[in-house]
Structures are given as structure tokens and as C-alpha cells.
């Protein structure tokens, strides 16, 4: 276990006997054989998620939860040259010994990061979602902080994909809150553009089932589409929106604005 830090050894999830162990990489900051990348800033979150939710340590064949092959015994972070890996060891269940050839052909392991803010998994109702953000894994902490501060129920997921796709589903109970979340998402992506970070993903938000592309979107066009999505005149011109976005980045700021009805 050389050069491995943040290592956590897990209690067994089941009492099934093990026939062997496989050590490998769950995520890496360099594109793997499938072209997948996940930011190493999220690796501690992955480990904590596995620690808090034992069921997420069960490893299945071909993502089929009804076909478990084993469970993760430990996980940690390994530095290797300029690449960082989320590594671990999987204990193989004895009752899958006859499938060794199939397991040998597997291209690697896949671990998703799923978490809930201001709600519990068992209370989560996907039918109430009225805001979705699809972006990059590196956006995780910024969106999570904004959602936590506002106290809205949300489900956050980082998938193992081309650039660590990040999906946030939120149940926002009023229009000003929808607008604030949309502006936070817009700010994140504008800052990424200004820093000249290249990426192939097209970030977007979905508000009340209306899709709004955030990549290279000018602020006036964004505000117009946002008004259409919420079904109200949101009462913000670009200059006012800039002030509001700046205030939203200030943890101590009190943000107030009025949503106007269409006939005003």
C-alpha cells in the first residue's frame, strides 16, 4: 500500500465467505480505458460516502445490482507521477468462483458518488424535482455549499464518465430560489470560460422541464430563457443580475429581489 493516503478499511457488508481479492483503481484523474476521468478533489467524498453507506460498497457485474460479485474492503488515494487514483480492494464472493473468466475480462470498477442534502434517501421524491443542473464533477463542492445554505432538498451525483459528469436534482419551493440556483450555475460556468478551461461537456440546467444550455450563453439570453422557464418576468436586467450574482458569492450577503407577474 505504498504512496496511499486517506486509506479507510471498511467493515464487512455481508457475511458471505470470500474466495479471493482484486486490487484496482476505481477512478483516476487521467482518462482510463473507457475515457473516464473524475477530479481527485472528490476522492475524499467518495471514500466518506462508501464509509457512511455500506450498500455502496457492494460491487456488481456489469452494473447489475442483482448480480453482486463482491464488496469493497478498503479504499484510499494513490499518487503516481502526475496522476491520482482512487484505489481499493474488492473481496470476491465464494459463490462466483465459476465466473472467474468473466471477471477477468472486466475492464475495471465503477464507483458513483451519490449524496443527499437537507433530506434523506428514503424521503426523496423524484417527482417533485423542478431544478436540475448537469455539469462537471469539479462543480460539486460549490453547488453543494449553495444548496446546503438554502436548506432545499437535493440529490447530488457524480458519475464516472468522460469528464466526471455531475448531476444535481433539487426541489425548490419558490421562484426566487429557482432563480438563485440558476444564477449560481451560470456563474460557475462563466468563471470556467473566463479561466480558459477547455472541456467537451455542455453544462445545462433544467428548470420546470425547460432545458437551458449554459455553455457560451450570454447573460441577456440566459435571463430571457430563465423567465420563460419559471413562467414569470423575473424582474432582472443584466446589470441587476450581475449585482445579484456577486451577492450570491458573498456568504454574508442578504439577497432580495421581486418577481413580477407577466401583466406588470
mmCIF file of C-alpha atoms in Angstrom:
data_model
loop_
_atom_site.group_PDB
_atom_site.id
_atom_site.type_symbol
_atom_site.label_atom_id
_atom_site.label_comp_id
_atom_site.label_asym_id
_atom_site.label_seq_id
_atom_site.Cartn_x
_atom_site.Cartn_y
_atom_site.Cartn_z
ATOM 1 C CA UNK A 1 0.000 0.000 0.000
ATOM 2 C CA UNK A 2 2.812 2.374 -0.885
ATOM 3 C CA UNK A 3 2.005 6.047 -1.514
ATOM 4 C CA UNK A 4 -1.609 5.541 -0.449
ATOM 5 C CA UNK A 5 -3.202 8.116 1.833
ATOM 6 C CA UNK A 6 -6.707 8.711 3.185
ATOM 7 C CA UNK A 7 -6.897 4.934 3.444
ATOM 8 C CA UNK A 8 -10.015 3.560 5.112
ATOM 9 C CA UNK A 9 -10.565 -0.114 5.920
ATOM 10 C CA UNK A 10 -14.245 -0.991 5.900
ATOM 11 C CA UNK A 11 -16.237 -3.428 7.973
ATOM 12 C CA UNK A 12 -17.707 -6.317 6.009
ATOM 13 C CA UNK A 13 -21.101 -5.616 4.442
ATOM 14 C CA UNK A 14 -22.169 -9.266 4.313
ATOM 15 C CA UNK A 15 -21.088 -12.478 5.993
ATOM 16 C CA UNK A 16 -20.520 -14.245 2.665
ATOM 17 C CA UNK A 17 -17.186 -16.114 2.542
ATOM 18 C CA UNK A 18 -14.589 -14.707 0.156
ATOM 19 C CA UNK A 19 -12.659 -16.739 -2.409
ATOM 20 C CA UNK A 20 -10.158 -14.075 -3.401
ATOM 21 C CA UNK A 21 -9.342 -10.397 -3.695
ATOM 22 C CA UNK A 22 -8.772 -7.966 -6.555
ATOM 23 C CA UNK A 23 -6.991 -4.682 -6.146
ATOM 24 C CA UNK A 24 -7.602 -1.939 -8.672
ATOM 25 C CA UNK A 25 -8.415 1.674 -9.475
ATOM 26 C CA UNK A 26 -11.978 2.944 -9.154
ATOM 27 C CA UNK A 27 -11.335 6.435 -10.521
ATOM 28 C CA UNK A 28 -8.377 8.292 -11.967
ATOM 29 C CA UNK A 29 -7.512 11.859 -12.958
ATOM 30 C CA UNK A 30 -6.173 10.526 -16.251
ATOM 31 C CA UNK A 31 -8.523 9.112 -18.878
ATOM 32 C CA UNK A 32 -8.877 5.379 -18.339
ATOM 33 C CA UNK A 33 -9.523 2.685 -20.964
ATOM 34 C CA UNK A 34 -13.101 3.934 -21.299
ATOM 35 C CA UNK A 35 -12.159 7.618 -21.490
ATOM 36 C CA UNK A 36 -13.391 8.287 -17.933
ATOM 37 C CA UNK A 37 -11.991 10.995 -15.657
ATOM 38 C CA UNK A 38 -13.001 12.074 -12.146
ATOM 39 C CA UNK A 39 -11.448 15.012 -10.286
ATOM 40 C CA UNK A 40 -9.271 13.986 -7.332
ATOM 41 C CA UNK A 41 -10.891 16.801 -5.297
ATOM 42 C CA UNK A 42 -13.861 14.442 -4.958
ATOM 43 C CA UNK A 43 -11.992 11.319 -3.840
ATOM 44 C CA UNK A 44 -12.375 12.008 -0.088
ATOM 45 C CA UNK A 45 -16.115 12.432 -0.723
ATOM 46 C CA UNK A 46 -16.217 9.038 -2.453
ATOM 47 C CA UNK A 47 -14.470 7.348 0.474
ATOM 48 C CA UNK A 48 -16.741 9.011 3.034
ATOM 49 C CA UNK A 49 -19.796 8.010 1.001
ATOM 50 C CA UNK A 50 -18.673 4.369 0.979
ATOM 51 C CA UNK A 51 -17.992 4.552 4.704
ATOM 52 C CA UNK A 52 -21.405 6.003 5.565
ATOM 53 C CA UNK A 53 -23.386 3.820 3.142
ATOM 54 C CA UNK A 54 -22.277 0.158 3.273
ATOM 55 C CA UNK A 55 -24.616 -0.815 0.429
ATOM 56 C CA UNK A 56 -22.484 1.300 -1.919
ATOM 57 C CA UNK A 57 -19.536 -0.980 -1.230
ATOM 58 C CA UNK A 58 -21.246 -3.905 -2.946
ATOM 59 C CA UNK A 59 -19.678 -4.464 -6.369
ATOM 60 C CA UNK A 60 -21.818 -5.906 -9.151
ATOM 61 C CA UNK A 61 -21.010 -7.376 -12.538
ATOM 62 C CA UNK A 62 -21.976 -5.130 -15.457
ATOM 63 C CA UNK A 63 -23.752 -2.678 -13.066
ATOM 64 C CA UNK A 64 -26.434 -5.292 -12.314
ATOM 65 C CA UNK A 65 -27.321 -4.890 -8.635
ATOM 66 C CA UNK A 66 -28.978 -8.298 -8.681
ATOM 67 C CA UNK A 67 -25.645 -9.861 -9.621
ATOM 68 C CA UNK A 68 -23.147 -8.965 -6.836
ATOM 69 C CA UNK A 69 -19.600 -10.243 -7.244
ATOM 70 C CA UNK A 70 -18.092 -8.944 -4.013
ATOM 71 C CA UNK A 71 -17.570 -5.937 -1.789
ATOM 72 C CA UNK A 72 -15.001 -3.185 -1.314
ATOM 73 C CA UNK A 73 -12.727 -3.959 1.647
ATOM 74 C CA UNK A 74 -10.680 -0.773 1.694
ATOM 75 C CA UNK A 75 -10.196 2.402 -0.347
ATOM 76 C CA UNK A 76 -7.607 5.145 -0.488
ATOM 77 C CA UNK A 77 -5.910 7.745 -2.663
ATOM 78 C CA UNK A 78 -2.703 6.924 -4.517
ATOM 79 C CA UNK A 79 -0.336 9.392 -6.158
ATOM 80 C CA UNK A 80 1.581 8.093 -9.158
ATOM 81 C CA UNK A 81 3.684 10.577 -11.136
ATOM 82 C CA UNK A 82 1.207 13.273 -12.219
ATOM 83 C CA UNK A 83 -1.841 11.007 -11.907
ATOM 84 C CA UNK A 84 -4.027 10.478 -8.843
ATOM 85 C CA UNK A 85 -6.065 7.310 -8.383
ATOM 86 C CA UNK A 86 -8.913 6.324 -6.103
ATOM 87 C CA UNK A 87 -7.814 2.770 -5.387
ATOM 88 C CA UNK A 88 -9.138 -0.101 -3.351
ATOM 89 C CA UNK A 89 -9.507 -3.821 -2.916
ATOM 90 C CA UNK A 90 -12.576 -5.912 -3.691
ATOM 91 C CA UNK A 91 -13.227 -9.176 -1.898
ATOM 92 C CA UNK A 92 -14.781 -11.728 -4.293
ATOM 93 C CA UNK A 93 -17.661 -13.836 -3.027
ATOM 94 C CA UNK A 94 -17.075 -17.559 -2.943
ATOM 95 C CA UNK A 95 -20.271 -18.322 -4.861
ATOM 96 C CA UNK A 96 -18.994 -16.611 -8.035
ATOM 97 C CA UNK A 97 -15.825 -18.709 -8.406
ATOM 98 C CA UNK A 98 -17.235 -20.367 -11.519
ATOM 99 C CA UNK A 99 -17.294 -16.947 -13.219
ATOM 100 C CA UNK A 100 -13.580 -16.171 -12.903
ATOM 101 C CA UNK A 101 -13.099 -15.846 -16.679
ATOM 102 C CA UNK A 102 -15.938 -13.318 -16.874
ATOM 103 C CA UNK A 103 -14.464 -11.289 -14.014
ATOM 104 C CA UNK A 104 -11.008 -11.357 -15.636
ATOM 105 C CA UNK A 105 -12.496 -9.751 -18.739
ATOM 106 C CA UNK A 106 -13.943 -6.801 -16.825
ATOM 107 C CA UNK A 107 -12.342 -3.527 -17.898
ATOM 108 C CA UNK A 108 -12.369 -2.046 -14.401
ATOM 109 C CA UNK A 109 -14.500 -0.969 -11.484
ATOM 110 C CA UNK A 110 -17.003 1.864 -11.438
ATOM 111 C CA UNK A 111 -17.994 3.840 -8.348
ATOM 112 C CA UNK A 112 -20.552 6.662 -8.371
ATOM 113 C CA UNK A 113 -20.799 9.379 -5.749
ATOM 114 C CA UNK A 114 -24.368 9.921 -4.590
ATOM 115 C CA UNK A 115 -25.408 12.150 -1.714
ATOM 116 C CA UNK A 116 -28.445 13.944 -0.332
ATOM 117 C CA UNK A 117 -28.658 17.430 1.146
ATOM 118 C CA UNK A 118 -31.417 18.547 3.544
ATOM 119 C CA UNK A 119 -33.261 15.254 3.075
ATOM 120 C CA UNK A 120 -32.745 11.508 3.421
ATOM 121 C CA UNK A 121 -32.632 8.965 0.630
ATOM 122 C CA UNK A 122 -35.804 7.243 1.799
ATOM 123 C CA UNK A 123 -37.714 10.560 1.785
ATOM 124 C CA UNK A 124 -36.537 11.662 -1.641
ATOM 125 C CA UNK A 125 -39.323 12.055 -4.204
ATOM 126 C CA UNK A 126 -38.033 12.440 -7.791
ATOM 127 C CA UNK A 127 -41.486 13.527 -8.960
ATOM 128 C CA UNK A 128 -41.060 16.841 -7.110
ATOM 129 C CA UNK A 129 -37.852 17.887 -8.890
ATOM 130 C CA UNK A 130 -38.121 21.292 -10.560
ATOM 131 C CA UNK A 131 -34.426 22.190 -10.948
ATOM 132 C CA UNK A 132 -31.634 20.078 -12.415
ATOM 133 C CA UNK A 133 -28.009 21.006 -13.030
ATOM 134 C CA UNK A 134 -25.820 18.965 -15.355
ATOM 135 C CA UNK A 135 -22.183 19.990 -15.221
ATOM 136 C CA UNK A 136 -18.726 18.776 -14.261
ATOM 137 C CA UNK A 137 -17.608 16.934 -11.157
ATOM 138 C CA UNK A 138 -15.382 19.873 -10.215
ATOM 139 C CA UNK A 139 -18.581 21.885 -9.587
ATOM 140 C CA UNK A 140 -19.635 19.540 -6.767
ATOM 141 C CA UNK A 141 -18.489 21.498 -3.730
ATOM 142 C CA UNK A 142 -19.700 24.893 -4.970
ATOM 143 C CA UNK A 143 -23.217 23.643 -5.767
ATOM 144 C CA UNK A 144 -23.375 21.548 -2.603
ATOM 145 C CA UNK A 145 -22.483 24.571 -0.461
ATOM 146 C CA UNK A 146 -25.119 26.758 -2.149
ATOM 147 C CA UNK A 147 -27.814 24.106 -1.727
ATOM 148 C CA UNK A 148 -26.873 23.418 1.879
ATOM 149 C CA UNK A 149 -27.077 27.128 2.777
ATOM 150 C CA UNK A 150 -30.528 27.472 1.245
ATOM 151 C CA UNK A 151 -31.883 24.395 3.014
ATOM 152 C CA UNK A 152 -33.513 22.894 -0.091
ATOM 153 C CA UNK A 153 -33.821 19.124 -0.571
ATOM 154 C CA UNK A 154 -31.378 17.887 -3.215
ATOM 155 C CA UNK A 155 -29.786 14.761 -4.653
ATOM 156 C CA UNK A 156 -26.194 15.109 -5.887
ATOM 157 C CA UNK A 157 -24.494 12.540 -8.095
ATOM 158 C CA UNK A 158 -21.093 12.412 -9.779
ATOM 159 C CA UNK A 159 -20.909 9.772 -12.489
ATOM 160 C CA UNK A 160 -17.832 8.075 -13.829
ATOM 161 C CA UNK A 161 -17.867 9.481 -17.341
ATOM 162 C CA UNK A 162 -15.828 11.414 -19.868
ATOM 163 C CA UNK A 163 -15.340 14.356 -17.506
ATOM 164 C CA UNK A 164 -16.921 13.177 -14.290
ATOM 165 C CA UNK A 165 -20.453 14.282 -15.095
ATOM 166 C CA UNK A 166 -22.210 15.979 -12.190
ATOM 167 C CA UNK A 167 -25.993 15.861 -11.806
ATOM 168 C CA UNK A 168 -27.890 17.810 -9.148
ATOM 169 C CA UNK A 169 -31.640 17.441 -8.692
ATOM 170 C CA UNK A 170 -33.358 19.995 -6.455
ATOM 171 C CA UNK A 171 -36.839 20.550 -5.082
ATOM 172 C CA UNK A 172 -37.020 24.361 -4.926
ATOM 173 C CA UNK A 173 -40.211 25.565 -3.237
ATOM 174 C CA UNK A 174 -40.354 29.105 -4.658
ATOM 175 C CA UNK A 175 -39.404 31.048 -7.778
ATOM 176 C CA UNK A 176 -36.714 33.308 -6.189
ATOM 177 C CA UNK A 177 -34.911 30.170 -5.016
ATOM 178 C CA UNK A 178 -35.064 28.687 -8.529
ATOM 179 C CA UNK A 179 -33.579 31.905 -9.902
ATOM 180 C CA UNK A 180 -30.785 31.988 -7.325
ATOM 181 C CA UNK A 181 -29.763 28.395 -8.086
ATOM 182 C CA UNK A 182 -29.837 29.110 -11.815
ATOM 183 C CA UNK A 183 -27.587 32.160 -11.339
ATOM 184 C CA UNK A 184 -25.138 30.152 -9.207
ATOM 185 C CA UNK A 185 -24.906 27.577 -12.018
ATOM 186 C CA UNK A 186 -24.456 30.342 -14.609
ATOM 187 C CA UNK A 187 -21.680 31.968 -12.546
ATOM 188 C CA UNK A 188 -19.754 28.694 -12.168
ATOM 189 C CA UNK A 189 -19.704 28.104 -15.909
ATOM 190 C CA UNK A 190 -18.881 31.703 -16.823
ATOM 191 C CA UNK A 191 -15.898 31.606 -14.456
ATOM 192 C CA UNK A 192 -14.754 28.360 -16.084
ATOM 193 C CA UNK A 193 -14.945 30.006 -19.520
ATOM 194 C CA UNK A 194 -13.022 33.063 -18.301
ATOM 195 C CA UNK A 195 -10.275 30.821 -16.897
ATOM 196 C CA UNK A 196 -9.951 29.159 -20.338
ATOM 197 C CA UNK A 197 -10.543 25.655 -19.002
ATOM 198 C CA UNK A 198 -11.313 23.504 -22.022
ATOM 199 C CA UNK A 199 -13.887 20.729 -21.737
ATOM 200 C CA UNK A 200 -16.224 18.813 -24.018
ATOM 201 C CA UNK A 201 -19.205 18.684 -21.696
ATOM 202 C CA UNK A 202 -22.135 21.020 -22.401
ATOM 203 C CA UNK A 203 -23.355 22.222 -18.976
ATOM 204 C CA UNK A 204 -27.041 22.921 -18.702
ATOM 205 C CA UNK A 205 -29.848 23.478 -16.255
ATOM 206 C CA UNK A 206 -33.394 22.208 -16.495
ATOM 207 C CA UNK A 207 -35.984 24.456 -14.827
ATOM 208 C CA UNK A 208 -39.563 23.201 -14.730
ATOM 209 C CA UNK A 209 -38.638 20.761 -17.522
ATOM 210 C CA UNK A 210 -37.233 23.535 -19.761
ATOM 211 C CA UNK A 211 -33.621 22.957 -20.810
ATOM 212 C CA UNK A 212 -31.194 25.904 -20.802
ATOM 213 C CA UNK A 213 -27.709 25.426 -22.264
ATOM 214 C CA UNK A 214 -25.076 27.270 -20.185
ATOM 215 C CA UNK A 215 -22.036 26.913 -22.432
ATOM 216 C CA UNK A 216 -21.080 30.260 -24.002
ATOM 217 C CA UNK A 217 -24.520 31.645 -23.101
ATOM 218 C CA UNK A 218 -24.659 35.449 -22.949
ATOM 219 C CA UNK A 219 -26.365 36.818 -19.838
ATOM 220 C CA UNK A 220 -29.305 38.626 -21.588
ATOM 221 C CA UNK A 221 -30.218 35.438 -23.478
ATOM 222 C CA UNK A 222 -29.912 33.399 -20.291
ATOM 223 C CA UNK A 223 -32.218 35.732 -18.335
ATOM 224 C CA UNK A 224 -34.810 35.649 -21.117
ATOM 225 C CA UNK A 225 -34.832 31.845 -21.180
ATOM 226 C CA UNK A 226 -34.950 31.719 -17.385
ATOM 227 C CA UNK A 227 -38.052 33.949 -17.382
ATOM 228 C CA UNK A 228 -39.705 31.619 -19.876
ATOM 229 C CA UNK A 229 -38.820 28.612 -17.711
ATOM 230 C CA UNK A 230 -40.293 29.984 -14.475
ATOM 231 C CA UNK A 231 -43.311 31.426 -16.287
ATOM 232 C CA UNK A 232 -42.815 34.861 -14.759
ATOM 233 C CA UNK A 233 -40.962 38.068 -15.532
ATOM 234 C CA UNK A 234 -38.072 37.597 -13.117
ATOM 235 C CA UNK A 235 -37.548 41.356 -12.956
ATOM 236 C CA UNK A 236 -33.796 41.332 -13.568
ATOM 237 C CA UNK A 237 -31.891 43.099 -16.300
ATOM 238 C CA UNK A 238 -28.253 42.046 -16.930
ATOM 239 C CA UNK A 239 -26.850 44.796 -14.677
ATOM 240 C CA UNK A 240 -29.104 43.786 -11.778
ATOM 241 C CA UNK A 241 -28.269 40.133 -12.371
ATOM 242 C CA UNK A 242 -24.544 40.908 -12.110
ATOM 243 C CA UNK A 243 -25.137 42.551 -8.719
ATOM 244 C CA UNK A 244 -27.175 39.580 -7.571
ATOM 245 C CA UNK A 245 -24.578 37.026 -8.712
ATOM 246 C CA UNK A 246 -21.876 38.941 -6.866
ATOM 247 C CA UNK A 247 -24.051 38.979 -3.738
ATOM 248 C CA UNK A 248 -24.715 35.231 -4.010
ATOM 249 C CA UNK A 249 -20.948 34.621 -3.850
ATOM 250 C CA UNK A 250 -20.798 36.553 -0.558
ATOM 251 C CA UNK A 251 -21.671 34.159 2.275
ATOM 252 C CA UNK A 252 -22.891 37.017 4.492
ATOM 253 C CA UNK A 253 -24.990 38.803 1.861
ATOM 254 C CA UNK A 254 -28.759 39.116 2.146
ATOM 255 C CA UNK A 255 -30.262 38.719 -1.303
ATOM 256 C CA UNK A 256 -33.704 40.173 -2.009
ATOM 257 C CA UNK A 257 -35.498 40.802 -5.309
ATOM 258 C CA UNK A 258 -39.045 40.886 -6.582
ATOM 259 C CA UNK A 259 -40.536 38.552 -9.163
ATOM 260 C CA UNK A 260 -43.057 40.387 -11.301
ATOM 261 C CA UNK A 261 -46.143 38.821 -12.824
ATOM 262 C CA UNK A 262 -46.420 38.814 -16.618
ATOM 263 C CA UNK A 263 -49.035 41.607 -16.659
ATOM 264 C CA UNK A 264 -46.901 44.075 -14.707
#
